[in-house]
XYZ file of C-alpha atoms in Angstrom:
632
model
C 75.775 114.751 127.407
C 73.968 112.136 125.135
C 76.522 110.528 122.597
C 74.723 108.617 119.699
C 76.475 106.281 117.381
C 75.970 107.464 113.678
C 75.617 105.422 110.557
C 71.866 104.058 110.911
C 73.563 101.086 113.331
C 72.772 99.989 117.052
C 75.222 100.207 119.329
C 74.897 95.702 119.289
C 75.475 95.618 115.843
C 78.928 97.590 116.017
C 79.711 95.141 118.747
C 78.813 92.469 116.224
C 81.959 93.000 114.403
C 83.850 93.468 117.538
C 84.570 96.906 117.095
C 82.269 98.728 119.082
C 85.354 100.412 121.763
C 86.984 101.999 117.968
C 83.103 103.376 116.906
C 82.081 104.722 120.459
C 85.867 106.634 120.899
C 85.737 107.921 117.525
C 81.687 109.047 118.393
C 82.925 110.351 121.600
C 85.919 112.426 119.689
C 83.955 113.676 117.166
C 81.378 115.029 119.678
C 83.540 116.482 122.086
C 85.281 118.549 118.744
C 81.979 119.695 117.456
C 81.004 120.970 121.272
C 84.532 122.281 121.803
C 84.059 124.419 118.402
C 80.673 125.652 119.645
C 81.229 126.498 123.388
C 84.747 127.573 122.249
C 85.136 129.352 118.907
C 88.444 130.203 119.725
C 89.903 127.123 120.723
C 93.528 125.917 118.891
C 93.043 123.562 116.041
C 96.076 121.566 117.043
C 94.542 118.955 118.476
C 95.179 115.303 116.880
C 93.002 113.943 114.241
C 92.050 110.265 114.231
C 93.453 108.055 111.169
C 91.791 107.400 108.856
C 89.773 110.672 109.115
C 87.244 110.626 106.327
C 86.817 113.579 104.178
C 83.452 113.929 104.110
C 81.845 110.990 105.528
C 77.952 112.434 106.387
C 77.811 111.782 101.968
C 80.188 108.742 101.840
C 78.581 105.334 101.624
C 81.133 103.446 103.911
C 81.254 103.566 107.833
C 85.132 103.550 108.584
C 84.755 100.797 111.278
C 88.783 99.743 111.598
C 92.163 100.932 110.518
C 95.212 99.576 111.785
C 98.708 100.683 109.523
C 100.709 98.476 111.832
C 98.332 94.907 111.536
C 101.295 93.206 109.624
C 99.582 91.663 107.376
C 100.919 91.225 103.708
C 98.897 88.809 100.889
C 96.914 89.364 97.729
C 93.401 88.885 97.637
C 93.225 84.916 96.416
C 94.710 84.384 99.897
C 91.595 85.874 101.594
C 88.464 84.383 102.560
C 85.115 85.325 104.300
C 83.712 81.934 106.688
C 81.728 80.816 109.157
C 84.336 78.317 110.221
C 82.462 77.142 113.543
C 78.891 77.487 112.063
C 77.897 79.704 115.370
C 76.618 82.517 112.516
C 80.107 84.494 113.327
C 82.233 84.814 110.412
C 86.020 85.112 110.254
C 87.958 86.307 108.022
C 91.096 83.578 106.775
C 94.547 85.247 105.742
C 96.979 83.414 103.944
C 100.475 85.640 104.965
C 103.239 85.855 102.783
C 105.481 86.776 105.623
C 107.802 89.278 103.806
C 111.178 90.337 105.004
C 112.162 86.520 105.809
C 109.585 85.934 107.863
C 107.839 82.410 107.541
C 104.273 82.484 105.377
C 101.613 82.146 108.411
C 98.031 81.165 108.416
C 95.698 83.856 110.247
C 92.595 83.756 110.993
C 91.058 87.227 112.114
C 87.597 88.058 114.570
C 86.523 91.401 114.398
C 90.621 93.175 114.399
C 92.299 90.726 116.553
C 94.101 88.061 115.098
C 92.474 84.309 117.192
C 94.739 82.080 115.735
C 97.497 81.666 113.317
C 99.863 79.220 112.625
C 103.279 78.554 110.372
C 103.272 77.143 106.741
C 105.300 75.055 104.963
C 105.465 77.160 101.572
C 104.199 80.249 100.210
C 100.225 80.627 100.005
C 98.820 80.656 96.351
C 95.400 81.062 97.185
C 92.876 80.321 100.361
C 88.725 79.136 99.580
C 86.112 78.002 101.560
C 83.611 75.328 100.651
C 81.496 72.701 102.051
C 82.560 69.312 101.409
C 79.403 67.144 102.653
C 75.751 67.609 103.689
C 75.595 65.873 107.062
C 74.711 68.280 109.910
C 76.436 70.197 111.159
C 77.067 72.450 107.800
C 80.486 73.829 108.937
C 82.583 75.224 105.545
C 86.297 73.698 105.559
C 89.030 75.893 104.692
C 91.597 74.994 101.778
C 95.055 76.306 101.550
C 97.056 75.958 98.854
C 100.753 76.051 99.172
C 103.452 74.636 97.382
C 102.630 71.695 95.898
C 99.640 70.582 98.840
C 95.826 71.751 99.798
C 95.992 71.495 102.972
C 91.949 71.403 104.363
C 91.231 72.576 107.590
C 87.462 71.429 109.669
C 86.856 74.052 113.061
C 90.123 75.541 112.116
C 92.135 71.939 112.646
C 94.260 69.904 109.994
C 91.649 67.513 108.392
C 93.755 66.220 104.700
C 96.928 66.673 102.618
C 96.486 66.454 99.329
C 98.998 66.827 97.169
C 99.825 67.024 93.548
C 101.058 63.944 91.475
C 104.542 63.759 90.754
C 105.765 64.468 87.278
C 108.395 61.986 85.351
C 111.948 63.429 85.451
C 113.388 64.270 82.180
C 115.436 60.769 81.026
C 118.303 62.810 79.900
C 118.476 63.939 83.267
C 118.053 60.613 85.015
C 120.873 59.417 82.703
C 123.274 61.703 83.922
C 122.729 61.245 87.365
C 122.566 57.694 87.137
C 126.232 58.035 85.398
C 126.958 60.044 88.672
C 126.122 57.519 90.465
C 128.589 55.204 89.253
C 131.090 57.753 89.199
C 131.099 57.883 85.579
C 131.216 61.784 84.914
C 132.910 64.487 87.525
C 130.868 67.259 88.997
C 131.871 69.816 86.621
C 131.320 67.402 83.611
C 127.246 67.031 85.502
C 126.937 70.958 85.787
C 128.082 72.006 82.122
C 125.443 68.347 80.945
C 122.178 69.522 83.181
C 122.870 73.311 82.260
C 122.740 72.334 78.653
C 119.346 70.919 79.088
C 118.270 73.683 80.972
C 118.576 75.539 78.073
C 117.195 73.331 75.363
C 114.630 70.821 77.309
C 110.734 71.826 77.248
C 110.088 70.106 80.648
C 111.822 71.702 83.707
C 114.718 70.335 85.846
C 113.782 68.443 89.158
C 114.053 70.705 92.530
C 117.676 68.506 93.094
C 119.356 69.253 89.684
C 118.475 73.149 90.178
C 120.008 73.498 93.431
C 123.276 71.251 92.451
C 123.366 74.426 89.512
C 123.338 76.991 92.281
C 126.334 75.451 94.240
C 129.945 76.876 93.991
C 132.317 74.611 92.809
C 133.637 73.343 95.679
C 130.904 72.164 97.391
C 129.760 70.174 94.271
C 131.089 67.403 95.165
C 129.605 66.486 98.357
C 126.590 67.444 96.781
C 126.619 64.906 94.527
C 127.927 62.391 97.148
C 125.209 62.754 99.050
C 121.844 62.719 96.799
C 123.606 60.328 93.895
C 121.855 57.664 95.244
C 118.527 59.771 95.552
C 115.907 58.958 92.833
C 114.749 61.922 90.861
C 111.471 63.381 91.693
C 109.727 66.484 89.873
C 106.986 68.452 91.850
C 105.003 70.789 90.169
C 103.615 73.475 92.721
C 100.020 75.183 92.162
C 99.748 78.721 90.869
C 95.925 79.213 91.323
C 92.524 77.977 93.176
C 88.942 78.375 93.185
C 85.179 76.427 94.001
C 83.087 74.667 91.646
C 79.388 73.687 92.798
C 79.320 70.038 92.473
C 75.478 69.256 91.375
C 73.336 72.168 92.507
C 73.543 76.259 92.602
C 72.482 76.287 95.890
C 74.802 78.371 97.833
C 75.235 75.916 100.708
C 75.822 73.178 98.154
C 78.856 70.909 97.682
C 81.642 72.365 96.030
C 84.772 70.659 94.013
C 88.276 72.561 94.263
C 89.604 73.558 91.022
C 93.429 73.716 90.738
C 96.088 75.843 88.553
C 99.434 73.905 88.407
C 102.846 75.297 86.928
C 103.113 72.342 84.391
C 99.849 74.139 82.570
C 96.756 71.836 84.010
C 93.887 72.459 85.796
C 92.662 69.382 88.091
C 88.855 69.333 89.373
C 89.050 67.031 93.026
C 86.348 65.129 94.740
C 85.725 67.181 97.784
C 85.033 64.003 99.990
C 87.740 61.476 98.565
C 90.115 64.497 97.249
C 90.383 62.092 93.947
C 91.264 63.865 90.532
C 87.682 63.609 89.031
C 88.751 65.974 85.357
C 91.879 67.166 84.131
C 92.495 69.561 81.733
C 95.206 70.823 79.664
C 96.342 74.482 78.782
C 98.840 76.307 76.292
C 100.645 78.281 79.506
C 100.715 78.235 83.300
C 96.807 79.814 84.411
C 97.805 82.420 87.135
C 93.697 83.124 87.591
C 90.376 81.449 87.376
C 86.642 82.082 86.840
C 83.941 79.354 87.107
C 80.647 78.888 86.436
C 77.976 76.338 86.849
C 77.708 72.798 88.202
C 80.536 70.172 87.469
C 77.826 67.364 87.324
C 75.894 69.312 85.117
C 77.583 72.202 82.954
C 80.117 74.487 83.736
C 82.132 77.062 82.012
C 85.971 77.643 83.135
C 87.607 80.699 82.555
C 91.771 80.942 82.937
C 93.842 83.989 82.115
C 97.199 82.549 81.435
C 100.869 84.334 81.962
C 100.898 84.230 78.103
C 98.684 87.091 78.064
C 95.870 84.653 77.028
C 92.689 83.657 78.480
C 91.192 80.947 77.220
C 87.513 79.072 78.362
C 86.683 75.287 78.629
C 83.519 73.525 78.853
C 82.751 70.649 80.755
C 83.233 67.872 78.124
C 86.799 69.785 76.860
C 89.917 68.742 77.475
C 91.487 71.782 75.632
C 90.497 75.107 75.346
C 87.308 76.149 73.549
C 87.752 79.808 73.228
C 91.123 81.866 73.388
C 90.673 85.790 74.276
C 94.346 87.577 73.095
C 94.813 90.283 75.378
C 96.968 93.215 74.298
C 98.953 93.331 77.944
C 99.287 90.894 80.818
C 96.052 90.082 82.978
C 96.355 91.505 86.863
C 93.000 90.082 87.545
C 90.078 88.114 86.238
C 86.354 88.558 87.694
C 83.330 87.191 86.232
C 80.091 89.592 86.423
C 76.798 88.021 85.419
C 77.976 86.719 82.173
C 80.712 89.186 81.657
C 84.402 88.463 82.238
C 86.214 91.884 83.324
C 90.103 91.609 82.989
C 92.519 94.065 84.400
C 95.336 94.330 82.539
C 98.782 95.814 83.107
C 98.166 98.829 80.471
C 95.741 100.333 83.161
C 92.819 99.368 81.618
C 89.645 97.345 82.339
C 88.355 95.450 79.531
C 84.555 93.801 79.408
C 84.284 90.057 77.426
C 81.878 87.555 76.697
C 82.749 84.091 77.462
C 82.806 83.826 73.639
C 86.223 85.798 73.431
C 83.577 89.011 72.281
C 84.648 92.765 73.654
C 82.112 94.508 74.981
C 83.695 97.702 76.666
C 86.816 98.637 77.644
C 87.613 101.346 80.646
C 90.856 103.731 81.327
C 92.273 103.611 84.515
C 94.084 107.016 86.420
C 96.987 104.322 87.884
C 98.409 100.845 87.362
C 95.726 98.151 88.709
C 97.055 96.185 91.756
C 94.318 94.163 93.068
C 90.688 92.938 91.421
C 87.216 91.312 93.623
C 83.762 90.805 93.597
C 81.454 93.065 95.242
C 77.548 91.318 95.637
C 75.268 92.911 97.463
C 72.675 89.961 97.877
C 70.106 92.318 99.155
C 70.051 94.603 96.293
C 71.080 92.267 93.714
C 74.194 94.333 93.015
C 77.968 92.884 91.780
C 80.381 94.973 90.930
C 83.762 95.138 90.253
C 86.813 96.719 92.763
C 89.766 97.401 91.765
C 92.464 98.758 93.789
C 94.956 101.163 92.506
C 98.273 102.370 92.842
C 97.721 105.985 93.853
C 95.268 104.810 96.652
C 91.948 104.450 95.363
C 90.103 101.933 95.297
C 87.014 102.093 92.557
C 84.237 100.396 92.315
C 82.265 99.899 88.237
C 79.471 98.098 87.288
C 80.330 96.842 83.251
C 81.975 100.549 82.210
C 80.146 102.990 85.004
C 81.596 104.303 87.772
C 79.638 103.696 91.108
C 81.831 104.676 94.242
C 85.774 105.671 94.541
C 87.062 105.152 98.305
C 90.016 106.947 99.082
C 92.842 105.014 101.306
C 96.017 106.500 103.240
C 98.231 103.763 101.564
C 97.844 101.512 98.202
C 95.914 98.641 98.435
C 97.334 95.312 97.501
C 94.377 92.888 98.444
C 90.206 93.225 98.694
C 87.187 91.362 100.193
C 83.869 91.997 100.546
C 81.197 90.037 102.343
C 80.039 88.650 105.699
C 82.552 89.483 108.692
C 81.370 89.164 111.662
C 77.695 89.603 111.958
C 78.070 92.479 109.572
C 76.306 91.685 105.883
C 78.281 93.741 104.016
C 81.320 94.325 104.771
C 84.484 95.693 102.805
C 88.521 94.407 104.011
C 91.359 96.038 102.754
C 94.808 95.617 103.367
C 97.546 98.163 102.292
C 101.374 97.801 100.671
C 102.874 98.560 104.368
C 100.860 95.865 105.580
C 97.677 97.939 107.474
C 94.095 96.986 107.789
C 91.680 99.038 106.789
C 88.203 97.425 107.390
C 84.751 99.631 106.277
C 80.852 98.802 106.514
C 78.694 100.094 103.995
C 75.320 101.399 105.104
C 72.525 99.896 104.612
C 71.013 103.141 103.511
C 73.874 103.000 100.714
C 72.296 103.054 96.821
C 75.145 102.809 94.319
C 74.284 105.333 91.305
C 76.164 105.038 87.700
C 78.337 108.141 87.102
C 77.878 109.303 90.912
C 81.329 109.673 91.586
C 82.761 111.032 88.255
C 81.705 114.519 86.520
C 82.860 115.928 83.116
C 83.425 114.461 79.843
C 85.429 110.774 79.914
C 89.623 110.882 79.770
C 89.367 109.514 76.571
C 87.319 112.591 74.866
C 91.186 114.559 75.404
C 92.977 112.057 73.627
C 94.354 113.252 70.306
C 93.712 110.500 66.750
C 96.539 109.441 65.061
C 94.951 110.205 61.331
C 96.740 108.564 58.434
C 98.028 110.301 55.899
C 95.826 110.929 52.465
C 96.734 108.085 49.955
C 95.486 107.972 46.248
C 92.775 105.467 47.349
C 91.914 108.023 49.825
C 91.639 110.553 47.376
C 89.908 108.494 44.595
C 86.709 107.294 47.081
C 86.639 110.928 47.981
C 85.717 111.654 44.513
C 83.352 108.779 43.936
C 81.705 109.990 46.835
C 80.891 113.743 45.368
C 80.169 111.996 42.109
C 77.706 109.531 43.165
C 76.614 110.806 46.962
C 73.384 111.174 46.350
C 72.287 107.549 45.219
C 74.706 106.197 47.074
C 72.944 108.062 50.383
C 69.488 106.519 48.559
C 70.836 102.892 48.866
C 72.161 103.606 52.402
C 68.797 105.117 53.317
C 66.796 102.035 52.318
C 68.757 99.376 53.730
C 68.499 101.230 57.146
C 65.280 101.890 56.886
C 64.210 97.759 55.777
C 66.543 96.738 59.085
C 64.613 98.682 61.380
C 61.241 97.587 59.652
C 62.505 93.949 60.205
C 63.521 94.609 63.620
C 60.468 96.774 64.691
C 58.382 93.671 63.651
C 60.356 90.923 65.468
C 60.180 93.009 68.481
C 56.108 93.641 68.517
C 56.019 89.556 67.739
C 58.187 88.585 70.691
C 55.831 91.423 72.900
C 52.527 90.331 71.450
C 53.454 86.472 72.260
C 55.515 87.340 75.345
C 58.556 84.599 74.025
C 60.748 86.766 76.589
C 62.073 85.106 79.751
C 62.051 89.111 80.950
C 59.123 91.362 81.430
C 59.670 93.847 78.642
C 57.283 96.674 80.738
C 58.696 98.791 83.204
C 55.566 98.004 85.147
C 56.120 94.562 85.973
C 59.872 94.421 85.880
C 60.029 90.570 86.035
C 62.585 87.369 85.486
C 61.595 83.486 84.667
C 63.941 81.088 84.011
C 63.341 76.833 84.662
C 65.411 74.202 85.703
C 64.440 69.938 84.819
C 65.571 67.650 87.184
C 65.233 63.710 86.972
C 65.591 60.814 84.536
C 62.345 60.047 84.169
C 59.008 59.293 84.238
C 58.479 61.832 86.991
C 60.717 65.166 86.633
C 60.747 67.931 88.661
C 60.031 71.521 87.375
C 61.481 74.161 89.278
C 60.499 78.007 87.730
C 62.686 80.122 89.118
C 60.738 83.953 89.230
C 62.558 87.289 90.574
C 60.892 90.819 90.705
C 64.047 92.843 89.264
C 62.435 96.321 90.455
C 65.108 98.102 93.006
C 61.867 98.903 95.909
C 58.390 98.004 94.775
C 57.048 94.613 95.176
C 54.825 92.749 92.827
C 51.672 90.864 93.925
C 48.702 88.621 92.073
C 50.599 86.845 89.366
C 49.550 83.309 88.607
C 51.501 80.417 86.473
C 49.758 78.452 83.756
C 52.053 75.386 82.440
C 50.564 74.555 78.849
C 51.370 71.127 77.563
C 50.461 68.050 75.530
C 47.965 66.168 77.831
C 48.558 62.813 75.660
C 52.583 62.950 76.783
C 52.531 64.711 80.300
C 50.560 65.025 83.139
C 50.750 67.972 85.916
C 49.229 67.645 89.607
C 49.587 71.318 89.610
C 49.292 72.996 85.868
C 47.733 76.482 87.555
C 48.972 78.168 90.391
C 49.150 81.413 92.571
C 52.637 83.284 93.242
C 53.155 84.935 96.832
C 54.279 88.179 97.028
C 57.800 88.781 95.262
C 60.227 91.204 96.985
C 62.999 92.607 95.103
C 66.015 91.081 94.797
C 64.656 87.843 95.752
C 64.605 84.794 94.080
C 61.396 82.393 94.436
C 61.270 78.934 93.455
C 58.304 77.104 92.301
C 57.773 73.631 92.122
C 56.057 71.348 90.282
C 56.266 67.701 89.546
C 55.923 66.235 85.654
C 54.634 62.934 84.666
C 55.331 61.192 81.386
C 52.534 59.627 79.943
C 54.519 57.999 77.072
C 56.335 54.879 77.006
C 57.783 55.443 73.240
C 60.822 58.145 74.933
C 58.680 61.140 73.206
C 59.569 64.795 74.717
C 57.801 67.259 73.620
C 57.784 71.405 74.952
C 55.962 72.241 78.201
C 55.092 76.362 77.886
C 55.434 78.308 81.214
C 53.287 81.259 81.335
C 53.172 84.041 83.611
C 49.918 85.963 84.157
C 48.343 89.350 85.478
C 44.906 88.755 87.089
C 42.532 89.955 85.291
C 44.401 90.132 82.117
C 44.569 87.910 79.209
C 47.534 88.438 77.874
C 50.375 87.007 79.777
C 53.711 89.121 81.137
C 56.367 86.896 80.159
C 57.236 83.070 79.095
C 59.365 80.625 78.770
C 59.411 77.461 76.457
C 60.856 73.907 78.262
C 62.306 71.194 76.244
C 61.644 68.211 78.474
C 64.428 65.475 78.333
C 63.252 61.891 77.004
C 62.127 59.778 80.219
C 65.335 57.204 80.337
C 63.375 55.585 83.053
C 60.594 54.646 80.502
C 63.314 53.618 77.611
C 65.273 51.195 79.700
C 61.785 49.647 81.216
């Protein structure tokens, strides 16, 4: 009996993950079922079913490669992270545990389903990231945990640095009461009734020592106070959220700064060698998530959804918020797609906004929202956004379609997708009772918009509230029959004159080709440039990716069109190599100014069909005055 291993996989690239013994017994049952039913028709159907048993997995995307309901693991999905922690290509997956029931919050580190290593922490995890914190060879990724009010950074899975937050000054009322304690001044019950009062009234927060002196019964005040009278007061705040922040390039092995959330309503931006404060910023509430974007040495966009029900966006220069977006509910989670930030929100809903505060789209959900991630398929050019739901599904949209809906045997509290193992795409999940659930999507897999959903949208069966008629009401209504004819005229020409205007800008922008984006279907094409240097040399880098889903595009050439009294181009006309989909190629080139006044002037990128005149797209540069030349 030949047994083959389904999915389009090898039987070394299950073992890849470590999971090849759970694929080849599940193989082996599923054969020996399908042979049982055909040699035996009669046979009982009590035999045992495997968990999870897909419904119909010959049309699902997903492989089911691993599900354990008894892993024990319990955390939100900030507190996992996807790394190759040794750099030997094998990727692990890092689990910040909150250790419910009493336990104490661990550190785990997972290969494949087995747990290598794991270790106790100090304080609750708020969040776990991965970055790389120099360039030197070779590039291993640390691992940052924040807990309480420390990052504690991890090299080949080892304690590397502390950092920790800066203390806050105590509230003076508060000092001055127990510095009257201290000289016996005031009795216990006098400090209680003082520190409760300010509780109540004081903006700033008690320190940790006043709180718990508040919690004590009354007759073990005393020795309370006996004992840390003499203590100085000391107010930690503790951080609420993380994330990474590419220091001076987009590169995705580049340097990246840590980002913090703190409960006293900052965000702090460290050094990732010296782990030095290098911006701080200052919010209207505490920020429970956070989106970035960009370089920090260059320009970057923050966004942080706030437990006000706010999320507001900062720029690099700002040391308050920009933009405020007033949500109608609290935030659950906060992704950034493209240049689209998708909230979830605790009315079951997904909402769609630019970083402008702007709504683009908002989406109904069946069940309450529990967890939000990022889904990027780098080989398809895919991201998407997962949300996991309270009646077991998790669903997958791209903006306001529906791509994919996995079904799971429990709710899922926490998501990841990425590289596990040797795997490229892979999807973890881990369940309210604290299983694993860990699927592989094929690499056959094409997401499709509306695939997964059929018949008219929820919405379509919700009944309007209409208003009642008013006098106004009526009154327009009769203007209307009155004068509908010329007001229909008017209406008529206006729309007409708009689309004339718009009709005309469009055949300018296609006749001159002032897009960045190929506006044929033919050559589905995207140019964007990047100017690096101070000057007199700069470096172009065009930036060109074929956005077609299978066919590749071959025999373009770039023509750079400038002002040959200001700049000067070694290479001004060249070929492009083959672009494959998905892919993004960047070419190089090296400017020269020819000016020592600090002139710029506007370098035009062209990108052209052989044989044609015309080009397919373009993009306008405004070079940067050469400092180099102004401080000579």
């Amino acid at each position: 009996m030949c047994i083959c291993v389904s999915g389009g996989r090898s039987v070394s690239q299950w073992r890849s993950l470590d999971l090849y013994p759970d694929v080849l017994y599940l193989t082996f049952r599923v054969t020996c079922t399908s042979l049982l039913k055909v040699f035996f028709p009669f046979h009982g159907t009590h035999s045992p079913t495997l968990s999870p048993t897909p419904s119909n997995e010959a049309n699902s995307k997903w492989l089911d490669a691993h599900y354990d309901p008894m892993a024990n693991i319990h955390t939100f999905s900030a507190c996992l992270a996807l790394a190759d922690l040794h750099g030997d290509g094998e990727y692990k997956l890092v689990v910040g545990d909150l250790g419910p029931g009493g336990q104490q919050p661990r550190l785990k580190v997972l290969k494949g389903p087995l747990v290598m290593t794991e270790s106790p922490l100090p304080a609750l995890p708020a969040a776990a990231a991965t970055f790389l914190m120099e360039q030197h060879e070779p590039r291993t990724p640390a691992l940052a945990l924040a807990s309480g009010p420390c990052v504690y950074v991890y090299k080949n899975l080892r304690p590397y640095f502390k950092f920790s937050l800066p203390q806050l000054p105590p509230n003076p009322l508060e000092q001055d009461l127990w510095n009257q304690a201290k000289e016996d001044r005031i009795d216990p019950l006098t400090l209680k009734e003082m520190l409760e009062s300010i509780r109540e009234t004081a903006e700033e927060p008690l320190s940790v020592q006043s709180l718990r002196f508040l919690q004590l019964e009354l007759s073990e005040m005393e020795a309370f106070v006996n004992q840390h009278k003499s203590n100085s007061i000391k107010r930690q705040t503790v951080i609420t959220t993380m994330t990474t922040l590419k220091k001076n390039l987009a590169d995705e092995d580049a340097v990246s700064c840590l980002v913090l959330g703190t409960e006293n309503k900052e965000l702090l931006v460290l050094d990732p060698e010296a782990f030095t404060i290098l911006a701080k910023m200052s919010l209207p509430s505490v920020p429970v998530f956070l989106e970035v974007s960009g370089q920090f040495d260059v320009e970057f966009r923050l966004a942080a959804a706030c437990r006000n029900g706010n999320i507001y966006i900062l720029r690099r220069d700002s040391k308050h918020p920009k933009y405020c977006i007033e949500l109608s509910a609290q935030p659950v989670g906060l992704i950034r797609v493209h240049k689209v930030l998708v909230v979830g929100s605790t009315q079951d809903s997904l909402h769609g906004f630019t970083h402008k505060g702007k709504k683009l789209w908002t989406v109904q959900m069946p069940a309450a929202i529990l967890t939000m991630n990022l889904l990027e398929q780098h080989s398809r050019g895919l991201q998407a956004v997962m949300t996991g739901l309270a009646n077991g599904e998790v669903r997958i949209y791209r903006d306001k379609a529906l791509l994919n809906v996995i079904h799971t045997p429990d709710a899922v509290t926490s998501l990841c997708f990425g590289r596990y193992g040797r795997e490229d795409n892979t999807l973890i999940m881990t369940t309210r009772g604290g299983g694993l659930i860990i699927k592989i999507l094929k690499r056959t897999a094409v997401f499709v918009e509306g695939g997964s959903e059929v018949g008219p949208p929820p919405a379509q069966a919700m009944k309007l509230n209409v208003p009642r008629k008013t006098r106004l009401y009526v009154d327009q209504t009769l203007r209307e029959r009155e004068a509908g004819t010329a007001m229909h005229r008017a209406f008529q020409t206006d729309l007409y004159l708009l689309r004339l205007r718009a009709a005309r800008a469009y055949l300018q922008a296609l006749e001159s080709s002032l897009s960045p984006m190929s506006a044929t279907a033919r050559e589905p094409l995207k140019l964007h440039a990047v100017v690096q240097g101070l000057g007199p040399t700069f470096k172009l880098t065009l930036h060109l990716q074929n956005t077609s889903t299978a066919r590749p595009v071959l025999g373009l050439l770039v023509c750079c069109l400038y002002n040959e009294a200001l700049y000067s181009l070694p290479r001004a006309f060249f070929k492009v190599p083959l672009l494959v989909p998905g892919l993004n190629y960047p070419l190089e080139t090296f400017v020269e100014s020819l000016s020592n006044k600090g002139i710029s002037d506007i370098i035009k990128v062209l990108v052209l069909r052989e044989g044609q005149s015309a080009p397919l797209l373009s993009a306008h540069v405004n070079m940067p005055g050469s400092e180099g030349l102004a401080a000579a």
